[in-house]
mmCIF file of C-alpha atoms in Angstrom:
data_model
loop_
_atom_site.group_PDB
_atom_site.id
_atom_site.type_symbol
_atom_site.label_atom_id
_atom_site.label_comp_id
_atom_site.label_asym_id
_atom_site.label_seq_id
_atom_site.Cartn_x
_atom_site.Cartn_y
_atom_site.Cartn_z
ATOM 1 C CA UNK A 6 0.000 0.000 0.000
ATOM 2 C CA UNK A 7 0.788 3.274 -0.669
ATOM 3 C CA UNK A 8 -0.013 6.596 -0.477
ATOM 4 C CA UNK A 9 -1.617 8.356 -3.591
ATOM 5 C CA UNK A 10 0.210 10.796 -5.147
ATOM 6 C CA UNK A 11 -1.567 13.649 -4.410
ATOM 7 C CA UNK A 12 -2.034 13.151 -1.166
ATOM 8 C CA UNK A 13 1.421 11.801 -0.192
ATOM 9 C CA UNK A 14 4.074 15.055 0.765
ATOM 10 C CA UNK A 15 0.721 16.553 3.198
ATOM 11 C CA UNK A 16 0.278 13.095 4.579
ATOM 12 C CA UNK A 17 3.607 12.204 5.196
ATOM 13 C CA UNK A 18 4.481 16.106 6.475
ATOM 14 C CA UNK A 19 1.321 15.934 8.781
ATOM 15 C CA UNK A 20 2.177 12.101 10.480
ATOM 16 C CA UNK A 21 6.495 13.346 11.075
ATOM 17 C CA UNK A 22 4.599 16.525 12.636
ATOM 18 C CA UNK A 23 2.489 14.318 14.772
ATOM 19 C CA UNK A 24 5.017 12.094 15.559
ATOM 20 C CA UNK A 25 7.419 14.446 16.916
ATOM 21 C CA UNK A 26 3.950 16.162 19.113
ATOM 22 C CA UNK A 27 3.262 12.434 20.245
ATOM 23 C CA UNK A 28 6.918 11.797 21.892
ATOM 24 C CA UNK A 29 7.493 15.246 23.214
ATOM 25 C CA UNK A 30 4.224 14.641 25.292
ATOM 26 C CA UNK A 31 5.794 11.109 26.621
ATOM 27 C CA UNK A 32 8.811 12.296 27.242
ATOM 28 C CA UNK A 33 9.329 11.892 30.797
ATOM 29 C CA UNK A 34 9.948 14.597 32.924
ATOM 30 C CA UNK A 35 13.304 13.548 33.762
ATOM 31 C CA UNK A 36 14.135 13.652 29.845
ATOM 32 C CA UNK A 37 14.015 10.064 29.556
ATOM 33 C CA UNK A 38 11.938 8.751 26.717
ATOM 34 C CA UNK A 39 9.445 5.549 27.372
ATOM 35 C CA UNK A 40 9.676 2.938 24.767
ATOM 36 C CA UNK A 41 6.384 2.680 24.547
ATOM 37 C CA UNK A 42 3.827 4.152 27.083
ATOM 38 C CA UNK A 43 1.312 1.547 27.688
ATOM 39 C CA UNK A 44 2.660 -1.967 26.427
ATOM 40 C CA UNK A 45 3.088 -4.264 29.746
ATOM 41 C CA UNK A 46 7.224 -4.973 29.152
ATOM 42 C CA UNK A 47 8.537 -1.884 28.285
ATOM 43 C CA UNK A 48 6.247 0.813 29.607
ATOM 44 C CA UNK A 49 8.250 2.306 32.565
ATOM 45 C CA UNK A 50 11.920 2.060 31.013
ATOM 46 C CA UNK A 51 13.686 4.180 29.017
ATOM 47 C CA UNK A 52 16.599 2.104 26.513
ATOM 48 C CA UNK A 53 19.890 3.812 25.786
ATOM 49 C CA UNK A 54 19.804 2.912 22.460
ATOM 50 C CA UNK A 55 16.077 3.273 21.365
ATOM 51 C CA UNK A 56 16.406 6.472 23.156
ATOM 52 C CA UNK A 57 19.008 7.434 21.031
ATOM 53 C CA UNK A 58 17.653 7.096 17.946
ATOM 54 C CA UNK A 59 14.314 8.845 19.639
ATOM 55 C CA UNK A 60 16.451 11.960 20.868
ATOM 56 C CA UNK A 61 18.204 11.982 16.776
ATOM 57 C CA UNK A 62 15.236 11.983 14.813
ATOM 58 C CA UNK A 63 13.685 14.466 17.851
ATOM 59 C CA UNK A 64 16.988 16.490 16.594
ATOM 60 C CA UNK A 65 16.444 16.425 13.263
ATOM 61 C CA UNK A 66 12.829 18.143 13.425
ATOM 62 C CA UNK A 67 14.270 20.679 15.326
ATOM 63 C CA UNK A 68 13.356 19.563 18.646
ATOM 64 C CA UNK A 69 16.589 20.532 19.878
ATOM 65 C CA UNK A 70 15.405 20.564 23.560
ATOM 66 C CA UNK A 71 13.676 17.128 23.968
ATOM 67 C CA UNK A 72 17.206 15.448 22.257
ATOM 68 C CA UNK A 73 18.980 17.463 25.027
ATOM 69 C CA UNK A 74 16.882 16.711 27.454
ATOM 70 C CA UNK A 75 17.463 13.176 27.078
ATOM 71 C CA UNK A 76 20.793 13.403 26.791
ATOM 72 C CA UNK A 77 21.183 15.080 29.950
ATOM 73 C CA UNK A 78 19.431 12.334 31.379
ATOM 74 C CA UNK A 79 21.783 9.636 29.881
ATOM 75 C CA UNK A 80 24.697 12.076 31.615
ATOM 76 C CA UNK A 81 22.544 11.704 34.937
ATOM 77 C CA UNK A 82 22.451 7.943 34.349
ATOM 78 C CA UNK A 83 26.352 7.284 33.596
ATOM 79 C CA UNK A 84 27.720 9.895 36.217
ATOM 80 C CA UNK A 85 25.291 7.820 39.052
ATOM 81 C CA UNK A 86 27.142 4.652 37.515
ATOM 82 C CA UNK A 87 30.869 6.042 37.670
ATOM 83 C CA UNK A 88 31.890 3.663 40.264
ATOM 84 C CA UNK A 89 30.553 0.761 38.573
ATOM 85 C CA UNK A 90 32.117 1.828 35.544
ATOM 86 C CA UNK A 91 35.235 2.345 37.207
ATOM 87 C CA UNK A 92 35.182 -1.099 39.008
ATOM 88 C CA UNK A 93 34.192 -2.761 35.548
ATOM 89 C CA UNK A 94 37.199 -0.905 33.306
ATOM 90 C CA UNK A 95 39.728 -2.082 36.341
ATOM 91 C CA UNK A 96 38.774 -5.660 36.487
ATOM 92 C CA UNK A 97 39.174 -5.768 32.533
ATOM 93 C CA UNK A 98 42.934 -4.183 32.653
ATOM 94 C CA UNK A 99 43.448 -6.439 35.629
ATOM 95 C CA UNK A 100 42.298 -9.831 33.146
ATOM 96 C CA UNK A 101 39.489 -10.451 35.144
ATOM 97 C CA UNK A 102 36.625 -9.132 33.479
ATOM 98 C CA UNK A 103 33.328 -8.717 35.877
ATOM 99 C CA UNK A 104 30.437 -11.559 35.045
ATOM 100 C CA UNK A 105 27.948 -10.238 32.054
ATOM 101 C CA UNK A 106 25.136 -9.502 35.087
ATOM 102 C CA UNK A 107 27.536 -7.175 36.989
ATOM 103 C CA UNK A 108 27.617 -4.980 33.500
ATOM 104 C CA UNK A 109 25.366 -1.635 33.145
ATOM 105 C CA UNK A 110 22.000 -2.635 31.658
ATOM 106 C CA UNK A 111 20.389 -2.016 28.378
ATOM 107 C CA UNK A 112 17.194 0.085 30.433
ATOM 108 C CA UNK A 113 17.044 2.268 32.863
ATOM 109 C CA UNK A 114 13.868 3.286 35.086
ATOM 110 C CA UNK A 115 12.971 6.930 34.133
ATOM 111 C CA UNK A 116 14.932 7.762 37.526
ATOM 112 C CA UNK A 117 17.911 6.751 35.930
ATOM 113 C CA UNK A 118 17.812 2.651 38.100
ATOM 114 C CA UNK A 119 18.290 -0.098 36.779
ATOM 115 C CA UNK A 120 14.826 -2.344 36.915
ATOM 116 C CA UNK A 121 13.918 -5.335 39.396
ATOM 117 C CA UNK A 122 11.807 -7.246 36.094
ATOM 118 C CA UNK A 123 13.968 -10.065 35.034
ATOM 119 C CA UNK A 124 15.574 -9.266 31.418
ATOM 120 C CA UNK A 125 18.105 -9.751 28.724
ATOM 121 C CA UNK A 126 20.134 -6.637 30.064
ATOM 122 C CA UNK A 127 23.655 -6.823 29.061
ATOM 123 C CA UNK A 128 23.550 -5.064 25.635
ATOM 124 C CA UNK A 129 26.575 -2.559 24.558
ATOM 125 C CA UNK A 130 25.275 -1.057 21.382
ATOM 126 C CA UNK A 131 23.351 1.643 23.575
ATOM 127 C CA UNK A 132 26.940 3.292 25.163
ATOM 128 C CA UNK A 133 27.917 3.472 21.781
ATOM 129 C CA UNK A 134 24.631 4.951 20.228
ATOM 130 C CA UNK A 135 23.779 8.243 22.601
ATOM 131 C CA UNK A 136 27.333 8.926 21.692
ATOM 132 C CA UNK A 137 26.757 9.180 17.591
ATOM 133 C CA UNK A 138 23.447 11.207 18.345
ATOM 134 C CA UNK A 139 25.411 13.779 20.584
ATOM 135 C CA UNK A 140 27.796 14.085 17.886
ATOM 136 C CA UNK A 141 24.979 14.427 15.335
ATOM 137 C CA UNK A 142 23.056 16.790 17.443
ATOM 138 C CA UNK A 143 26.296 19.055 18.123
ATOM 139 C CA UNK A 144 26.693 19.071 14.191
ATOM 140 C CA UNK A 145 23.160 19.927 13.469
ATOM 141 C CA UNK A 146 22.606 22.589 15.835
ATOM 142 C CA UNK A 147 26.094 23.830 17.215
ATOM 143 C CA UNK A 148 24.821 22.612 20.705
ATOM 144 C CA UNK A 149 28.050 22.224 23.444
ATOM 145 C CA UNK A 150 28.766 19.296 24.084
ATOM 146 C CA UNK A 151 30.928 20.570 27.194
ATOM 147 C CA UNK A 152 27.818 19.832 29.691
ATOM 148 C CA UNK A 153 28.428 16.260 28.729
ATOM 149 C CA UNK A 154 31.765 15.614 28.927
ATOM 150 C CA UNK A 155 32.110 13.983 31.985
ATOM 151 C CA UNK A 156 29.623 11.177 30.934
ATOM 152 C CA UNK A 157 30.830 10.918 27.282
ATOM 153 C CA UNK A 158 34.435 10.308 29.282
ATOM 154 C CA UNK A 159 32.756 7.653 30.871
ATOM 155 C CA UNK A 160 31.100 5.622 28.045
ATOM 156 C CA UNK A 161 34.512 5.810 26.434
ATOM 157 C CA UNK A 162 36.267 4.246 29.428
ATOM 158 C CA UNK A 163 33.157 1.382 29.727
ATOM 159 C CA UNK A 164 33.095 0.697 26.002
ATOM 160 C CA UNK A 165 36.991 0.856 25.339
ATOM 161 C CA UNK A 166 37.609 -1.733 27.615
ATOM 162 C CA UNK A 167 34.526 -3.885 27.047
ATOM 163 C CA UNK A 168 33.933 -3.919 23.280
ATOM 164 C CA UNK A 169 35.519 -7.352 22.304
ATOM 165 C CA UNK A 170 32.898 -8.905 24.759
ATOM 166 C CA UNK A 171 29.512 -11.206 23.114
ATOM 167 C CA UNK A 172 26.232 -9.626 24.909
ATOM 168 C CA UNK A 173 22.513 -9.750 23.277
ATOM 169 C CA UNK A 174 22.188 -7.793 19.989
ATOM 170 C CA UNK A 175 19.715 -5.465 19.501
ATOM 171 C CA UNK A 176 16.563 -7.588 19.663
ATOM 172 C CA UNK A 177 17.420 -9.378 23.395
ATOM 173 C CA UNK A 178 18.931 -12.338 22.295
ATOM 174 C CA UNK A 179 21.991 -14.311 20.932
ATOM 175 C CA UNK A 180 24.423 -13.073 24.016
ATOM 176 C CA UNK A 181 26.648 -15.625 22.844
ATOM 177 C CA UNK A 182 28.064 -13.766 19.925
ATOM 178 C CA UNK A 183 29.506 -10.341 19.206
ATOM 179 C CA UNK A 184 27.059 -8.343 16.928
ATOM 180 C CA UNK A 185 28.523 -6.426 13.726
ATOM 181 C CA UNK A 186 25.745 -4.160 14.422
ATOM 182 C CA UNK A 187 26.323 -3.754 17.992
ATOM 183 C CA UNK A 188 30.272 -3.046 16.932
ATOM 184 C CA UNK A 189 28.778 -0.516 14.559
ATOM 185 C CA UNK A 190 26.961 1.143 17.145
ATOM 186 C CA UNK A 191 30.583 1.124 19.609
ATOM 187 C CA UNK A 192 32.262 2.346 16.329
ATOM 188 C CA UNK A 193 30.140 5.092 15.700
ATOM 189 C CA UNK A 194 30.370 6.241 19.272
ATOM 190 C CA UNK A 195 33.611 6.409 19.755
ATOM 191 C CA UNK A 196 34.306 7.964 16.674
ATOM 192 C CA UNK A 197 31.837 10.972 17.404
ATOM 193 C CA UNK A 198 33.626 11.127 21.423
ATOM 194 C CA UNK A 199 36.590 12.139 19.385
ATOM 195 C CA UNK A 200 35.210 14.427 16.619
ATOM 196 C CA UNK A 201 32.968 16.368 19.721
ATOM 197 C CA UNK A 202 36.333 17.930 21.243
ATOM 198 C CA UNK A 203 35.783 17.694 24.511
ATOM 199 C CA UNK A 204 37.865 14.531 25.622
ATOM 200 C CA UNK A 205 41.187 14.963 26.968
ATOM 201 C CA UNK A 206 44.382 13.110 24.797
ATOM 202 C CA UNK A 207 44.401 10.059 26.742
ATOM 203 C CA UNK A 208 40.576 9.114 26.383
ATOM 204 C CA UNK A 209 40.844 10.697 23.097
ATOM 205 C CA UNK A 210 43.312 8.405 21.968
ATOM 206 C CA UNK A 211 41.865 5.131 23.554
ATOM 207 C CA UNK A 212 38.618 6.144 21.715
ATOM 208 C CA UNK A 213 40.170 6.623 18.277
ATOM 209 C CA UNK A 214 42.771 3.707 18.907
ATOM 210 C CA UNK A 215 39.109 1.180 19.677
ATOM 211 C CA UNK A 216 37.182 2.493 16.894
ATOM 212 C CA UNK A 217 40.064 1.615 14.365
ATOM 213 C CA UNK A 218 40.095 -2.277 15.756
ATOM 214 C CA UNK A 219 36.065 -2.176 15.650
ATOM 215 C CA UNK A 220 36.203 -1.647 12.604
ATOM 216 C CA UNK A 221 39.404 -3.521 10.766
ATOM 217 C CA UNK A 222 36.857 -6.543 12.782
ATOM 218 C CA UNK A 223 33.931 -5.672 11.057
ATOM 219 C CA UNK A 224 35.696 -5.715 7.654
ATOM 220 C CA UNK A 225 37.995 -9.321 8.758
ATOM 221 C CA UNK A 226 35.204 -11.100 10.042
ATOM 222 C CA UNK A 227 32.333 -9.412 10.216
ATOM 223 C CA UNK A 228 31.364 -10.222 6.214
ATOM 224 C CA UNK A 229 29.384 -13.315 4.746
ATOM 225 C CA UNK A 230 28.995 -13.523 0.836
ATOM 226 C CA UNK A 231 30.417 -9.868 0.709
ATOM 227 C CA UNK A 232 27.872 -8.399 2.757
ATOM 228 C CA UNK A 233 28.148 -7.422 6.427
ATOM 229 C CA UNK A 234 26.972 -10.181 8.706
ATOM 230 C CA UNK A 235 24.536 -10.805 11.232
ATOM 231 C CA UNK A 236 27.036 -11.586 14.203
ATOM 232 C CA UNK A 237 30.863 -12.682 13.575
ATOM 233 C CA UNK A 238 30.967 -16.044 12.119
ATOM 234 C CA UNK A 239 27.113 -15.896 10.837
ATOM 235 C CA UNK A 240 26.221 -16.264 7.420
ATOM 236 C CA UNK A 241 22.928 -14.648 8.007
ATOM 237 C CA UNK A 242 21.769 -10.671 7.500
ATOM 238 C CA UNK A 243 19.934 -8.958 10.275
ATOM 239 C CA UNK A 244 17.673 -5.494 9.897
ATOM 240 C CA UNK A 245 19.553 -3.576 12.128
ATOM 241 C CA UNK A 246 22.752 -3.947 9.744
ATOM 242 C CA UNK A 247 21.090 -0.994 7.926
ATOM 243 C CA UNK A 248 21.769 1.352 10.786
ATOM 244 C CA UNK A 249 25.402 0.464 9.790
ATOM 245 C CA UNK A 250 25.424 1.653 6.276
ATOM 246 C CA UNK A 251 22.973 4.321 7.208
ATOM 247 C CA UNK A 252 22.914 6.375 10.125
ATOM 248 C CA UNK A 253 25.525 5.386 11.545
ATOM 249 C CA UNK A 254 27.921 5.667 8.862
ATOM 250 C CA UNK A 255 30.491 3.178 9.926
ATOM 251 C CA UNK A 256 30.176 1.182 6.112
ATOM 252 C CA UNK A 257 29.332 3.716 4.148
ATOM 253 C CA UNK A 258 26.164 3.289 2.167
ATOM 254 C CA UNK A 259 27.371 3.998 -1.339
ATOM 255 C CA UNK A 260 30.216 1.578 -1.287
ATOM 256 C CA UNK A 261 30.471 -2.028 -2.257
ATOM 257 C CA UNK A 262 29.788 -3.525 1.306
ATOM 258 C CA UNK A 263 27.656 -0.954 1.834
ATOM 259 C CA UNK A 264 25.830 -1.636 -1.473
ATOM 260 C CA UNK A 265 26.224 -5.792 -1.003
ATOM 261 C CA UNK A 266 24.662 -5.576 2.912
ATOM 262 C CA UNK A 267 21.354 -3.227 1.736
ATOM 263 C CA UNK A 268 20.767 -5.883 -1.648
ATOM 264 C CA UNK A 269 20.744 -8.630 1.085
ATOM 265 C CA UNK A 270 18.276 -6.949 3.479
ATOM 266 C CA UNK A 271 16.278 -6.737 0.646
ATOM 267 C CA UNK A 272 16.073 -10.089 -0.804
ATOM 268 C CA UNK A 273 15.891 -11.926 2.539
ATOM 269 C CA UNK A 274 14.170 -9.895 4.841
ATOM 270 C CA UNK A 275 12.030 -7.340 3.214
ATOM 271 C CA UNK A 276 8.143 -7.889 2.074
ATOM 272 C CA UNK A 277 5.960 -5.593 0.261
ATOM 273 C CA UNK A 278 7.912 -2.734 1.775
ATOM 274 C CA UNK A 279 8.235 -4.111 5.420
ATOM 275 C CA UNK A 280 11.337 -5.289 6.979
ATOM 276 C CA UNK A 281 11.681 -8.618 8.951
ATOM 277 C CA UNK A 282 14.383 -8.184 11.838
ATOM 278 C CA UNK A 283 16.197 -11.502 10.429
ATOM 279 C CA UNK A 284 14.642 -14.664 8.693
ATOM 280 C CA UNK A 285 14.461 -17.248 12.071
ATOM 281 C CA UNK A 286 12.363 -14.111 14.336
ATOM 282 C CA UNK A 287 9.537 -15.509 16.038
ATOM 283 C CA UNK A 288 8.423 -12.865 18.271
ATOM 284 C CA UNK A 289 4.868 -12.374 18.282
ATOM 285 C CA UNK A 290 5.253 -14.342 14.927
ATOM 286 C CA UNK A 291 8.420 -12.354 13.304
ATOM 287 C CA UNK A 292 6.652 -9.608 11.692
ATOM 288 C CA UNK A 293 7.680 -6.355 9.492
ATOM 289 C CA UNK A 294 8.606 -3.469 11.566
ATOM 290 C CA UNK A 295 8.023 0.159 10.321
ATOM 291 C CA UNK A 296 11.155 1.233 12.006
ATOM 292 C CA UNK A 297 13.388 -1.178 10.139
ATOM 293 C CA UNK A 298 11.959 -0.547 7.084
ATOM 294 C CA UNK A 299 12.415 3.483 7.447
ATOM 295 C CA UNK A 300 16.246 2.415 8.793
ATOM 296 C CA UNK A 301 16.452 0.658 5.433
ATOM 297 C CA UNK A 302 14.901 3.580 3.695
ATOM 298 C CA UNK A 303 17.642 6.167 5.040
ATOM 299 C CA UNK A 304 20.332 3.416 3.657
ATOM 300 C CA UNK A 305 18.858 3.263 0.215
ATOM 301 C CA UNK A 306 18.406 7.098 0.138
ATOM 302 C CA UNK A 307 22.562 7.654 1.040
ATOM 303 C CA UNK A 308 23.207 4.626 -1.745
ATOM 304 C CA UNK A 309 21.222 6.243 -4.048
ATOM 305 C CA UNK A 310 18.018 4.762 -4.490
ATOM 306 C CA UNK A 311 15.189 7.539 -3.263
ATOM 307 C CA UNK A 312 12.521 6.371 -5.167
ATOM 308 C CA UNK A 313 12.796 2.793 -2.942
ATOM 309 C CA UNK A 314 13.512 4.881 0.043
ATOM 310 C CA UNK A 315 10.135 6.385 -0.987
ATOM 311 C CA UNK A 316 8.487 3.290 -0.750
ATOM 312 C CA UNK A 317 9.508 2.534 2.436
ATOM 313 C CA UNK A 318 8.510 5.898 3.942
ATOM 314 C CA UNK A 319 5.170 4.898 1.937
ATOM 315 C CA UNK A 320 4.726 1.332 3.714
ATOM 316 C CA UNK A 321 6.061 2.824 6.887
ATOM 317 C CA UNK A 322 3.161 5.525 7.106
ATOM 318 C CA UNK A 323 0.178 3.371 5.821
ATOM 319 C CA UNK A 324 0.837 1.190 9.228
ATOM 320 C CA UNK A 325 -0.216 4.066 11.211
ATOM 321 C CA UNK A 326 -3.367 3.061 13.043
ATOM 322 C CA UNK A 327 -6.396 5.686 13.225
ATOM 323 C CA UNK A 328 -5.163 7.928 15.928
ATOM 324 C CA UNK A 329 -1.561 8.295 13.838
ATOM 325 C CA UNK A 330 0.116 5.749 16.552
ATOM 326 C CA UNK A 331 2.893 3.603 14.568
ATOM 327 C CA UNK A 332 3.603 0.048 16.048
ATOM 328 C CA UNK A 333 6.414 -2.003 16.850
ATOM 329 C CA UNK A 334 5.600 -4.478 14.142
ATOM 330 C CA UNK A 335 2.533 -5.855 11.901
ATOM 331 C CA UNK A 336 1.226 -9.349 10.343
ATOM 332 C CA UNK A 337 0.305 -10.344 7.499
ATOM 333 C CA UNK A 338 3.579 -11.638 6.470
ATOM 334 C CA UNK A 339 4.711 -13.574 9.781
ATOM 335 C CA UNK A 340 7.751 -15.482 9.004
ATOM 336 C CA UNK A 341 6.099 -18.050 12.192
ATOM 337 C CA UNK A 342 2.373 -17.406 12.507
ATOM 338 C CA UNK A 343 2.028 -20.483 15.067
ATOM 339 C CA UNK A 344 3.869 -18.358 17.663
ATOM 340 C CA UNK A 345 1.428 -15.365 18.193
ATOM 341 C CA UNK A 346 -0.842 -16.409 20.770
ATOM 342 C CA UNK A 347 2.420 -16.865 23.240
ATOM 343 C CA UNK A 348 3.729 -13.646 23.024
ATOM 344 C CA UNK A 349 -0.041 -12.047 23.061
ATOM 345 C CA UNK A 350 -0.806 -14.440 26.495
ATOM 346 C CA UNK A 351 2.606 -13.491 28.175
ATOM 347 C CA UNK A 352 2.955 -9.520 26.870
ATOM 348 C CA UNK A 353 -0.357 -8.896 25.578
ATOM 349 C CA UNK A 354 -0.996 -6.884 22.074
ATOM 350 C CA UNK A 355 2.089 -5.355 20.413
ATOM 351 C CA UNK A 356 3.605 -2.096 21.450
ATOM 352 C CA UNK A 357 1.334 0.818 19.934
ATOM 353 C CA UNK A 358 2.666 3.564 20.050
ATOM 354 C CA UNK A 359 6.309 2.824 20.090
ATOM 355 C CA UNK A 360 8.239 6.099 19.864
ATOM 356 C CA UNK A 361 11.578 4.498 18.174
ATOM 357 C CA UNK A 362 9.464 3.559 14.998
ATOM 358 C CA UNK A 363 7.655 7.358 15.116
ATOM 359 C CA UNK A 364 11.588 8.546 15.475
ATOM 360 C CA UNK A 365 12.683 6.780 12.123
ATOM 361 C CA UNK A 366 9.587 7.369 10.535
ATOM 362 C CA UNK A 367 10.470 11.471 11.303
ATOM 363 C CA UNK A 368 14.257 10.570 10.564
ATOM 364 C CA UNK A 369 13.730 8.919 6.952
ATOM 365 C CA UNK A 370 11.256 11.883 5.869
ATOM 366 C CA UNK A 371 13.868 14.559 6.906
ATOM 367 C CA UNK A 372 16.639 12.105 5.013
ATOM 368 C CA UNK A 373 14.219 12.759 1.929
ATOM 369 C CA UNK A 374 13.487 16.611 2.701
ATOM 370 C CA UNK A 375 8.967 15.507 3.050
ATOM 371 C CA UNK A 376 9.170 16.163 6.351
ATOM 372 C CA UNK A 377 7.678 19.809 6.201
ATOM 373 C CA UNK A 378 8.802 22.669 8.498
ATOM 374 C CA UNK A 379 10.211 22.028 11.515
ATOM 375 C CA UNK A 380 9.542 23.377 14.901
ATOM 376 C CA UNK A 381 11.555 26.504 14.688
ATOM 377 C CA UNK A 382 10.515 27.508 18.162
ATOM 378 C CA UNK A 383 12.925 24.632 20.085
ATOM 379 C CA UNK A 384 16.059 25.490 19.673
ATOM 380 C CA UNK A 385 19.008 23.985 22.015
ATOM 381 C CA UNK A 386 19.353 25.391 25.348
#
């Protein structure tokens, strides 16, 4: 489905607009954004990463003060943690690296603790990924980045000396293998701690020294059939590989990997313009999410291609329910159907609204200039 012609640059203008209203009205007072405000598992917790993404497309609709806002919050977050931090990056210099459940979670409560439910909590990518929207924030609106320094010191410290470790990727799962696109995410961190000026030479150097080894990885083993790969040693593309020829920048879109790893997203994972997260996903039946397939849309846009990136806005907009809320994912194309009813009994119905898919959704239609005017009243603080 898509949107008809005529109709399409208003609609599309009107639903970023509404998107951006929607998550400045649940962001938290403490500048933490909720996942998603009402869906039983996440509603409460605020994710480094999602939140990251959140605060960047916030950014890019010039809603300079809700992106700061959160990342002031992520500052709150790491300087509360800067003993743990410390205690982790000693015990990995010493050879004894702390057990994966004494790391810093993936969520945080909106007053900045980590939570009592029982979850898959030692993920990386998210250290990595408030970094790259700083340093895309500072860029886009000549924002300081001074207020932050002392936390930005500290995810460099945590993610120098813990960035070789396996931890779940994106999605909760696999902790038994080191993610190309969590290493992307690290990558991309790092290498925006450096560019923001504010670290001193010796974290400086550790950041720029860890981003070159993320990388040289990603291009040694990090490839399958000359596309980026799912986790080092897979053979398999995931969804969130997109972020790492898009967004993040780390493969750049327009050359041959970065080419090779968008082609493969496409012929194994994407359907009628949604994106599967990767072909064995059977949560709540491994359907297409809208935020993926706008992520895939940004890559296809820097590679070249905006009439498909077009068509993924398109798909991404028409899953908008009535009241403009986008969801975390849809059926119709469930890669396993016969697992539904599990997730539905144990989580109930899937996240709606979930603020990272109304962030890409705002992010790809800036990427393509639809987006309409932005707020021109927030400007940074």
């Amino acid at each position: 489905m898509t949107l008809p012609e005529i109709d399409r640059p208003r609609s599309i203008a009107r639903l970023a607009e509404s998107s951006a209203d929607l998550i400045a009205a649940l962001q938290d007072a403490s500048g933490a954004y909720p996942a998603s405000p009402t869906f039983s598992a996440y509603a409460g917790y605020s994710w480094f990463r999602d939140g990251a993404f959140i605060a960047d497309g916030m950014s890019s609709f010039g809603r300079a003060k809700s992106a700061e806002r959160f990342f002031d919050w992520c500052a709150r977050v790491l300087e509360e943690h800067a003993d743990r931090i410390a205690a982790i990056t000693a015990a990995a210099v010493e050879g004894r690296p702390v057990a994966d459940g004494a790391m810093l979670p993936t969520r945080f409560t909106f007053e900045g603790r980590a939570g009592l439910d029982e979850w898959w909590d030692f993920q990386l990518d998210g250290y990595g990924t408030w970094l790259w929207a700083v340093g895309e924030h500072v860029r886009r609106h000549g924002a300081d980045a001074a207020r932050w320094t002392r936390a930005i010191e500290l995810s460099v410290e945590y993610l120098c000396s813990s960035w070789r470790r396996p931890c779940f990727d994106w999605w909760e799962e696999h902790a038994m293998h080191v993610h190309v696109s969590t290493l992307g995410c690290i990558a991309a961190g790092l290498r925006e701690a450096v560019a923001l000026g504010v670290l001193d030479a010796r974290h400086a150097a550790s950041a720029a020294e860890a981003e070159a080894a993320i990388v040289e990885l990603i291009r040694t083993e990090g490839i399958a059939d000359g596309h980026l790969a799912k986790w080092l040693g897979s053979s398999a593309v995931d969804a969130s590989l997109a972020s790492v020829v898009g967004l993040l920048d780390v493969v750049p879109a327009a050359s041959d990997l970065g080419r090779a790893t968008i082609a493969a997203i496409e012929r194994d994972l994407t359907a009628e313009g949604g994106v599967h997260r990767y072909l064995d996903d059977t949560f709540f039946g491994g359907g297409r999410w809208p935020l993926l397939s706008c992520m895939l849309g940004v890559a296809q846009a820097r590679a070249g291609d905006v009439d498909r990136a077009r068509e993924l806005l398109d798909w991404a907009a028409s899953t908008a329910g009535p009241d403009g809320s986008l969801p975390e994912q849809v059926g119709g194309h469930l890669l396993a159907p016969e697992r539904v009813d599990e997730w539905v009994e144990r989580w109930g119905p899937i996240a709606q609204p979930l603020l990272w898919s109304h962030a890409m959704f705002i992010r790809l239609a800036v990427e393509l200039d639809v987006a309409g005017a932005p707020n021109a009243g927030d400007t940074p603080e």
